[in-house]
Short mmCIF file of C-alpha atoms and ligand atoms in Angstrom, two decimals:
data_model
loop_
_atom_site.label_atom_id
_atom_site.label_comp_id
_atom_site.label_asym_id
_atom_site.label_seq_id
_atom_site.Cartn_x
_atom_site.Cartn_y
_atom_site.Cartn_z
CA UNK A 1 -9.16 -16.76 -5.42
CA UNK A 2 -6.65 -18.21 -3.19
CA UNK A 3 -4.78 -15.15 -2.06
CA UNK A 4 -4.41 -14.39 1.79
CA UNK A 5 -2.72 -11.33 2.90
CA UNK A 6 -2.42 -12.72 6.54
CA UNK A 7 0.31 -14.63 5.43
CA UNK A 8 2.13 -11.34 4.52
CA UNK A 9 0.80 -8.59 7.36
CA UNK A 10 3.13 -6.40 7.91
CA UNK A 11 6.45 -8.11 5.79
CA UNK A 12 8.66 -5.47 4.33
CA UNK A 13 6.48 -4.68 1.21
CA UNK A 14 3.65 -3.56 3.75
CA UNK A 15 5.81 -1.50 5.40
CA UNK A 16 6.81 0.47 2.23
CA UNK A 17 3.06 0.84 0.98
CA UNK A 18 1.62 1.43 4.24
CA UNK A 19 3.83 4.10 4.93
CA UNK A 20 3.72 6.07 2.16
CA UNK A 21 -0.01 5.67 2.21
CA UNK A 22 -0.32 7.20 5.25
CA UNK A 23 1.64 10.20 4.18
CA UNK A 24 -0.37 10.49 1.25
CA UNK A 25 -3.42 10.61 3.73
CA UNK A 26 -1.22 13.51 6.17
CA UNK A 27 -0.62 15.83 2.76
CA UNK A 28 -4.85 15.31 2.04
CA UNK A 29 -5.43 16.71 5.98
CA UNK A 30 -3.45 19.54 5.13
CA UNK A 31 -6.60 20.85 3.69
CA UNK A 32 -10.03 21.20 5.42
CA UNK A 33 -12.02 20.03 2.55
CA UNK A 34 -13.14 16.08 2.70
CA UNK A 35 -11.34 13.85 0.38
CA UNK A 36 -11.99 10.32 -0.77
CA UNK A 37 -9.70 7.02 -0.22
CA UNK A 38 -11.02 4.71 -2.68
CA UNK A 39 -8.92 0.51 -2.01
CA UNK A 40 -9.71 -1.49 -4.56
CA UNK A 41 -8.41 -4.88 -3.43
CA UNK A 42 -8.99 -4.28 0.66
CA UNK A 43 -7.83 -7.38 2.40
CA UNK A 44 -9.30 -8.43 5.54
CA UNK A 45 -8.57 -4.94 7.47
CA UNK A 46 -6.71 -5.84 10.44
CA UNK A 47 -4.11 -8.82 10.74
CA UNK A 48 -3.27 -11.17 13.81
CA UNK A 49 0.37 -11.55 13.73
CA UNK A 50 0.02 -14.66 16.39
CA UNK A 51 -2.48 -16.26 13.72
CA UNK A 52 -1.98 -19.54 12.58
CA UNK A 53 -0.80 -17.53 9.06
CA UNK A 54 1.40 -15.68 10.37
CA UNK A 55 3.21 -18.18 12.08
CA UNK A 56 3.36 -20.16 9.24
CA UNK A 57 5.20 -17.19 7.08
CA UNK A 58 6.34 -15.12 9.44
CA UNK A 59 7.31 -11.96 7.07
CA UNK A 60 6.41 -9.63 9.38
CA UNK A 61 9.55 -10.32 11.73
CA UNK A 62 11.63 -8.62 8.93
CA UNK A 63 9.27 -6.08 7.98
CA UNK A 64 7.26 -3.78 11.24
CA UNK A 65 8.62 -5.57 14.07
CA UNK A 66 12.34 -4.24 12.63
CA UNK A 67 11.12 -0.86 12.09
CA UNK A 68 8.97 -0.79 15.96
CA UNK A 69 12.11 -2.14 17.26
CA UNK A 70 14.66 0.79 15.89
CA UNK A 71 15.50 3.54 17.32
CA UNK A 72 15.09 6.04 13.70
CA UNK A 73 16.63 9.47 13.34
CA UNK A 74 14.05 12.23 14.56
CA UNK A 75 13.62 13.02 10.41
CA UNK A 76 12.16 9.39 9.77
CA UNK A 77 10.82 8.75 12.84
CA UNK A 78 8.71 12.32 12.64
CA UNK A 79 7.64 10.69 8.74
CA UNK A 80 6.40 7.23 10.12
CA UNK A 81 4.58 8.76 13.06
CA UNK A 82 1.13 8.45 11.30
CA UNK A 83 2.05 4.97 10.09
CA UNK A 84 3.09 3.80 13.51
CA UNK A 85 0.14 5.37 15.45
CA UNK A 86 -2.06 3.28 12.77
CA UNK A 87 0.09 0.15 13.94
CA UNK A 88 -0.61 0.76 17.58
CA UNK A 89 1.42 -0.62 20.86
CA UNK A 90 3.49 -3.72 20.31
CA UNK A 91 5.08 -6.70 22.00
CA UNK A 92 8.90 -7.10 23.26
CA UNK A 93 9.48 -8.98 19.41
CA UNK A 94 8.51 -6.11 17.99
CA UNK A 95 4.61 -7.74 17.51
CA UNK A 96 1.74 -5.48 16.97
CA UNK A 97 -1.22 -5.94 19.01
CA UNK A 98 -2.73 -6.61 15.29
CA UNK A 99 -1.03 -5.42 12.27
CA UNK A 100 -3.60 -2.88 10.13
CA UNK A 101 -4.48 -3.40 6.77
CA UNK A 102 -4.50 -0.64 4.20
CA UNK A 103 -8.39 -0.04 5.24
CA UNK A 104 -7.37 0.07 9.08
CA UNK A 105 -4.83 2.77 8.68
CA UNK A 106 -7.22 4.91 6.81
CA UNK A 107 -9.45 4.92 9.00
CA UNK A 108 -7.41 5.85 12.16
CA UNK A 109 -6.09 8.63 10.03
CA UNK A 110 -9.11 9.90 8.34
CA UNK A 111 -11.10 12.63 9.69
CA UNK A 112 -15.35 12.64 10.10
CA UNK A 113 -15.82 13.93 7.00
CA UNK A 114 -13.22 12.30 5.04
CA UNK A 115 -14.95 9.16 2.91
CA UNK A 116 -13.59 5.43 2.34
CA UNK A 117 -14.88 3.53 -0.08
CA UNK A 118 -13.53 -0.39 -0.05
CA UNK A 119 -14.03 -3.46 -2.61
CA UNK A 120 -12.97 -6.94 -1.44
CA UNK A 121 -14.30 -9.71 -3.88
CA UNK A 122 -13.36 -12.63 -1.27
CA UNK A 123 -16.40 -13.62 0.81
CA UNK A 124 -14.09 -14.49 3.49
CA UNK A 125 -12.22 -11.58 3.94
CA UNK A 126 -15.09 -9.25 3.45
CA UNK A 127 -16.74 -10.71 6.03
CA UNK A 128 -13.05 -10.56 8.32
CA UNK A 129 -13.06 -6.62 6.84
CA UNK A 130 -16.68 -5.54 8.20
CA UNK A 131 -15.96 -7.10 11.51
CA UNK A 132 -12.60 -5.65 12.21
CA UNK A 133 -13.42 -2.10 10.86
CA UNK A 134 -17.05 -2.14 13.22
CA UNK A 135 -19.76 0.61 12.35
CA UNK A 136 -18.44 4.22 10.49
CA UNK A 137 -20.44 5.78 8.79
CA UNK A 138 -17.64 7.21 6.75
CA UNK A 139 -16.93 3.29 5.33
CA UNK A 140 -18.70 1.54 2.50
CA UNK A 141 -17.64 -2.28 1.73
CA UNK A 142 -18.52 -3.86 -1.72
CA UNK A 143 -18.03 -6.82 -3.05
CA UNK A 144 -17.89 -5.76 -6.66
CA UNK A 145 -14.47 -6.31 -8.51
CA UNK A 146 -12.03 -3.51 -7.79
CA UNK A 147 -11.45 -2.45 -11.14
CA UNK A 148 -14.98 -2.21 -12.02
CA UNK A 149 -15.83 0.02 -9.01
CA UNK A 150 -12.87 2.12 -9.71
CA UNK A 151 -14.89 2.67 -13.18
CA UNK A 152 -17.95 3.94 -11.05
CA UNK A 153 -16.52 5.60 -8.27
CA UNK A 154 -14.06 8.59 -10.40
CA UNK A 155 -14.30 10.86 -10.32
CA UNK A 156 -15.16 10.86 -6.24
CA UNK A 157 -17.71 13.85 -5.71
CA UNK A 158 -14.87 15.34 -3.04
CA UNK A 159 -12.66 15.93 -6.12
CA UNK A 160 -9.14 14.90 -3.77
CA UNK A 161 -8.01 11.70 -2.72
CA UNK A 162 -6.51 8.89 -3.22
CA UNK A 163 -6.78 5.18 -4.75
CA UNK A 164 -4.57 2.22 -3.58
CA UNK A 165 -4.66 -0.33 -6.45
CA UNK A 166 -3.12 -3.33 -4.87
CA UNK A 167 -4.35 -6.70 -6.39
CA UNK A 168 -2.98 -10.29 -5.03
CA UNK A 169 -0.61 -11.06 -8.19
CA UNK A 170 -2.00 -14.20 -8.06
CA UNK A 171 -3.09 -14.40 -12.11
CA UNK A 172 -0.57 -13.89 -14.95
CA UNK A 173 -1.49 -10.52 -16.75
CA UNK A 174 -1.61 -8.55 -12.85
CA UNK A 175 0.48 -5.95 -14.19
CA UNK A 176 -1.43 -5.66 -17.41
CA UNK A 177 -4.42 -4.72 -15.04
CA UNK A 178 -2.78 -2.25 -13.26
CA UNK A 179 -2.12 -0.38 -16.83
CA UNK A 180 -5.07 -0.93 -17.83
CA UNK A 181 -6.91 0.34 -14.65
CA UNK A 182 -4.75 3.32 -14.52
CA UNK A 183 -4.98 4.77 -17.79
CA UNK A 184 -8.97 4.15 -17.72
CA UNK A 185 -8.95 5.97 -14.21
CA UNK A 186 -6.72 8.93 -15.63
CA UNK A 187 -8.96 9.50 -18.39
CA UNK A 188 -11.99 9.97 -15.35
CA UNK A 189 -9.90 11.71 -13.41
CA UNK A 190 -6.61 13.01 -14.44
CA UNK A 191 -5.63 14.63 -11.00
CA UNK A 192 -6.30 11.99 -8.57
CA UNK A 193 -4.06 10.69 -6.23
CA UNK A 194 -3.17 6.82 -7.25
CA UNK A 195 -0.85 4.46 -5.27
CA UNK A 196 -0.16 1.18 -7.48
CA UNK A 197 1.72 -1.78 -5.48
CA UNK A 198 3.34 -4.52 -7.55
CA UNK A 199 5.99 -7.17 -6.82
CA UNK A 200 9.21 -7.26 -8.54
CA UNK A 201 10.42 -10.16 -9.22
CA UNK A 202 11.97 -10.28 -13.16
CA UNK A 203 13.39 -7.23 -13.99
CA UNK A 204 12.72 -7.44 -17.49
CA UNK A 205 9.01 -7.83 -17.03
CA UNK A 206 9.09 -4.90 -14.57
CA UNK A 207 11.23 -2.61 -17.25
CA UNK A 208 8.38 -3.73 -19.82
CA UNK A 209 5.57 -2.46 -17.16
CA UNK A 210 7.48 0.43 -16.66
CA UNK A 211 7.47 1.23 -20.13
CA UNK A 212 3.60 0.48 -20.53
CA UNK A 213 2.95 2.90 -17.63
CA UNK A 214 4.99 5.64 -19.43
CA UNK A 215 3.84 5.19 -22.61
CA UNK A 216 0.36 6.17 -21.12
CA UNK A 217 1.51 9.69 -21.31
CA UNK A 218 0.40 10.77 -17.96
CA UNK A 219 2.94 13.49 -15.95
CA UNK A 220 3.71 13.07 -12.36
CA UNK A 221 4.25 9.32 -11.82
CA UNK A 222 7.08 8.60 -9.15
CA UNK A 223 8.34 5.27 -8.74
CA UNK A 224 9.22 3.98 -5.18
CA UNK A 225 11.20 0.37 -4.34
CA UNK A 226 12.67 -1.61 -1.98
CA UNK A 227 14.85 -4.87 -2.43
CA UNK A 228 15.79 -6.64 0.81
CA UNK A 229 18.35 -8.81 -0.75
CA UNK A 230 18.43 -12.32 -1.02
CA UNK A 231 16.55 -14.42 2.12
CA UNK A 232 15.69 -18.13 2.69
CA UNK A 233 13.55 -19.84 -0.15
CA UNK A 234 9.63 -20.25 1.58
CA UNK A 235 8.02 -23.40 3.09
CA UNK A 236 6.67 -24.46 -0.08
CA UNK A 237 9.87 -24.02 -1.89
CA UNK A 238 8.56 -20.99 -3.43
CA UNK A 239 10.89 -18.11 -4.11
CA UNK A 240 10.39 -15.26 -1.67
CA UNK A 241 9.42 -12.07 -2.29
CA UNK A 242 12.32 -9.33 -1.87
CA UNK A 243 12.15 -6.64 -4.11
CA UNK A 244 8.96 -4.97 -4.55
CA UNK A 245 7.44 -1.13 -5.75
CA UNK A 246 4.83 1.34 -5.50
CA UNK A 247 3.76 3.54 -8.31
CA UNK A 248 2.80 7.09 -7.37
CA UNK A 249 0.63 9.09 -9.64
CA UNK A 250 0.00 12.60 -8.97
CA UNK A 251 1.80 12.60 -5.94
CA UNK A 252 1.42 15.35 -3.20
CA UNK A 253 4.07 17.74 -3.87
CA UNK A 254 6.13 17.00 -0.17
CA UNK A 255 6.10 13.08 -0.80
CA UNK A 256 9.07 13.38 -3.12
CA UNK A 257 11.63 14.99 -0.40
CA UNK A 258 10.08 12.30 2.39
CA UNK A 259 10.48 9.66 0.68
CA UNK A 260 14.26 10.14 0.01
CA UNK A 261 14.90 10.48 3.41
CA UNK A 262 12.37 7.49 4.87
CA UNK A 263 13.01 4.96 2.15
CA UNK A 264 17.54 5.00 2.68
CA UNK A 265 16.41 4.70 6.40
CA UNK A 266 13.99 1.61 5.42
CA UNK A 267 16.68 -0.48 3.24
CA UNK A 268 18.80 -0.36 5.94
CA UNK A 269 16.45 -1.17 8.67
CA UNK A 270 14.84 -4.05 6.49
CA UNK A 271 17.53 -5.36 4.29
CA UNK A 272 19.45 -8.79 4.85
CA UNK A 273 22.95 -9.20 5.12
CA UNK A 274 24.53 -6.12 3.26
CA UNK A 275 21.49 -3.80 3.70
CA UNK A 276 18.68 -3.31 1.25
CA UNK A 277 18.69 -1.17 -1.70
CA UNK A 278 16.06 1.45 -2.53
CA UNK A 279 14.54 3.75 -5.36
CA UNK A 280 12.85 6.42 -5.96
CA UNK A 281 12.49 8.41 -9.15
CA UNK A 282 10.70 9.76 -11.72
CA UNK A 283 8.85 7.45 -14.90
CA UNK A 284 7.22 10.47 -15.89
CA UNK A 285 8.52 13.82 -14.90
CA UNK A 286 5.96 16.65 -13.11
CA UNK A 287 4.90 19.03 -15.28
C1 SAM B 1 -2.84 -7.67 -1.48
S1 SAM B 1 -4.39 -7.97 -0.76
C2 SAM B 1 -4.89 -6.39 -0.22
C3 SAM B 1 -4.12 -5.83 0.93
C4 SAM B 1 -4.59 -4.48 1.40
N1 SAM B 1 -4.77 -3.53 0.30
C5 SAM B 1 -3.63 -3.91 2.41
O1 SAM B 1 -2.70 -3.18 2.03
O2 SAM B 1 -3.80 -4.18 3.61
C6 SAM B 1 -5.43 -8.22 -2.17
C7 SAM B 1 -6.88 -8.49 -1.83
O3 SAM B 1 -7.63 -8.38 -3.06
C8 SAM B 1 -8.72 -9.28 -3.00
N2 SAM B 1 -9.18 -9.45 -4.38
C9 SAM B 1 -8.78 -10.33 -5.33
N3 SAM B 1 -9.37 -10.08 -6.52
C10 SAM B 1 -10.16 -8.99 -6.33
C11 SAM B 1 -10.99 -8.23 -7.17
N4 SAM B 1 -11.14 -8.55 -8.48
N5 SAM B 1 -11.65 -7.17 -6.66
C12 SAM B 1 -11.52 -6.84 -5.35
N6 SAM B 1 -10.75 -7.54 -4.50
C13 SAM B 1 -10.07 -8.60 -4.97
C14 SAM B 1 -8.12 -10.52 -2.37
O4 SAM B 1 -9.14 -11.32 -1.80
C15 SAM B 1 -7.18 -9.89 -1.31
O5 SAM B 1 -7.83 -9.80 -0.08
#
């Protein structure tokens, strides 16, 4: 268990899922009734963008620094308003004091008697989670695998949320998992909210997960991407990451219409050269 997400705080693919997380979380407010946000792979919580990590891969310079330096239309900037009070004040590069993890944004957004329930099976990070996110009672941090916990927590006795299922990719058969976890989790708890984050790098293989995720049968699954374009190849020779997507299940009803005017707005902000490209439709239609 290798993985470290502070060598990819706040790159474009965080921008994209922490966004649209956070208007997930805005649609559950709308109601006064507590809801659940369940992570299953947490991270460390909170990121420090002048970290030895992140000056070694320095993703976030294309991802939140470009969209804290632009000036967006009043439309998209109104949308990433949660997102960006999550992020906080920045530097004159466009640096966050410290770039928040999926478990730090929840928590700024989530009311007292909203719940969050995180699972982070490195020691490490765990440890880097408890400190950053300090005493709340609303918090519990496990160690147990994410997919089993998913198992035991659904359905959440609030009966609304949501669950990010965002695992490292570091093992072959990642994608398999997701699957896997999601149609075990629908069968628990057909109407939750689920946000699935994967990264996208054979289309082939992502057409064949896209397939899998259909053939589930579930309604209501929207499909959100980004793909930066081409970039320099990493420090290790390793091919970067440019193109990656969330999968929405059982998403709340405005999401749709935001998200076709944030993510245009986001491929141009983010993408090299030519601009970006984006996506967002439909694998299974609403019922
Ligand atoms: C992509 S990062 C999570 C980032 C975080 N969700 C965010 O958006 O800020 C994946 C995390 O999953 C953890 N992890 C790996 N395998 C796990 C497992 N089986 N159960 C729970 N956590 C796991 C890794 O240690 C890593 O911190």
């Amino acid at each position: 268990m290798n993985y470290r997400h502070a060598f990819h705080a706040g790159s474009f693919s965080d921008v994209l899922k922490h966004a649209v997380l956070a208007r997930i979380l805005v649609h559950l407010k709308r109601k006064e009734a507590p809801f659940r946000f369940i992570d299953t792979h947490a991270g460390a919580g909170r990121y420090d963008l002048s970290g030895d990590e992140a000056r070694r891969s320095p993703e976030w310079r294309e991802g939140i620094a470009r969209v804290l330096m632009a000036r967006p239309p009043a439309p998209v900037g109104e949308l990433l308003r949660p997102y960006l009070q999550a992020v906080g004040p920045h530097d004159a590069e466009g640096r966050p004091v410290a770039y928040p993890g999926s478990p730090a944004i929840a928590q700024t957004l989530m009311r007292a008697q909203d719940r969050i329930a995180l699972c982070e099976a490195n020691p490490d990070e765990r440890e880097a989670l408890i400190a950053a996110l300090g005493r709340d009672r609303r918090l519990s941090i496990v160690s147990t695998d994410g997919y089993v916990a998913l198992n035991a927590y659904l359905p959440p006795k609030e009966r609304r949320g949501v669950i990010l299922i965002d695992p490292p990719f570091e093992a072959p058969g990642e994608a398999g998992g997701i699957v896997h976890a999601l149609e075990r989790a629908l069968r628990k708890w057909p109407t939750g909210a689920y946000v699935a984050w994967r990264p996208i790098r054979d289309a082939r293989d992502d057409a064949r997960f896209l397939n899998a995720v259909a053939a589930l049968g579930a309604p209501n699954i929207l499909r959100l991407e980004l793909d930066i374009g081409p970039g320099p190849i990493g420090a290790h020779g390793q091919e970067p990451l440019t193109r990656a997507g969330l999968l929405v299940v059982n998403p709340p009803h405005p999401l749709v219409g935001e998200a076709r005017t944030l993510l245009p707005w986001l491929a141009q902000t983010l993408g090299r050269g030519e601009g970006g490209k984006q996506l967002c439709d439909w694998v299974t239609e609403p019922k």
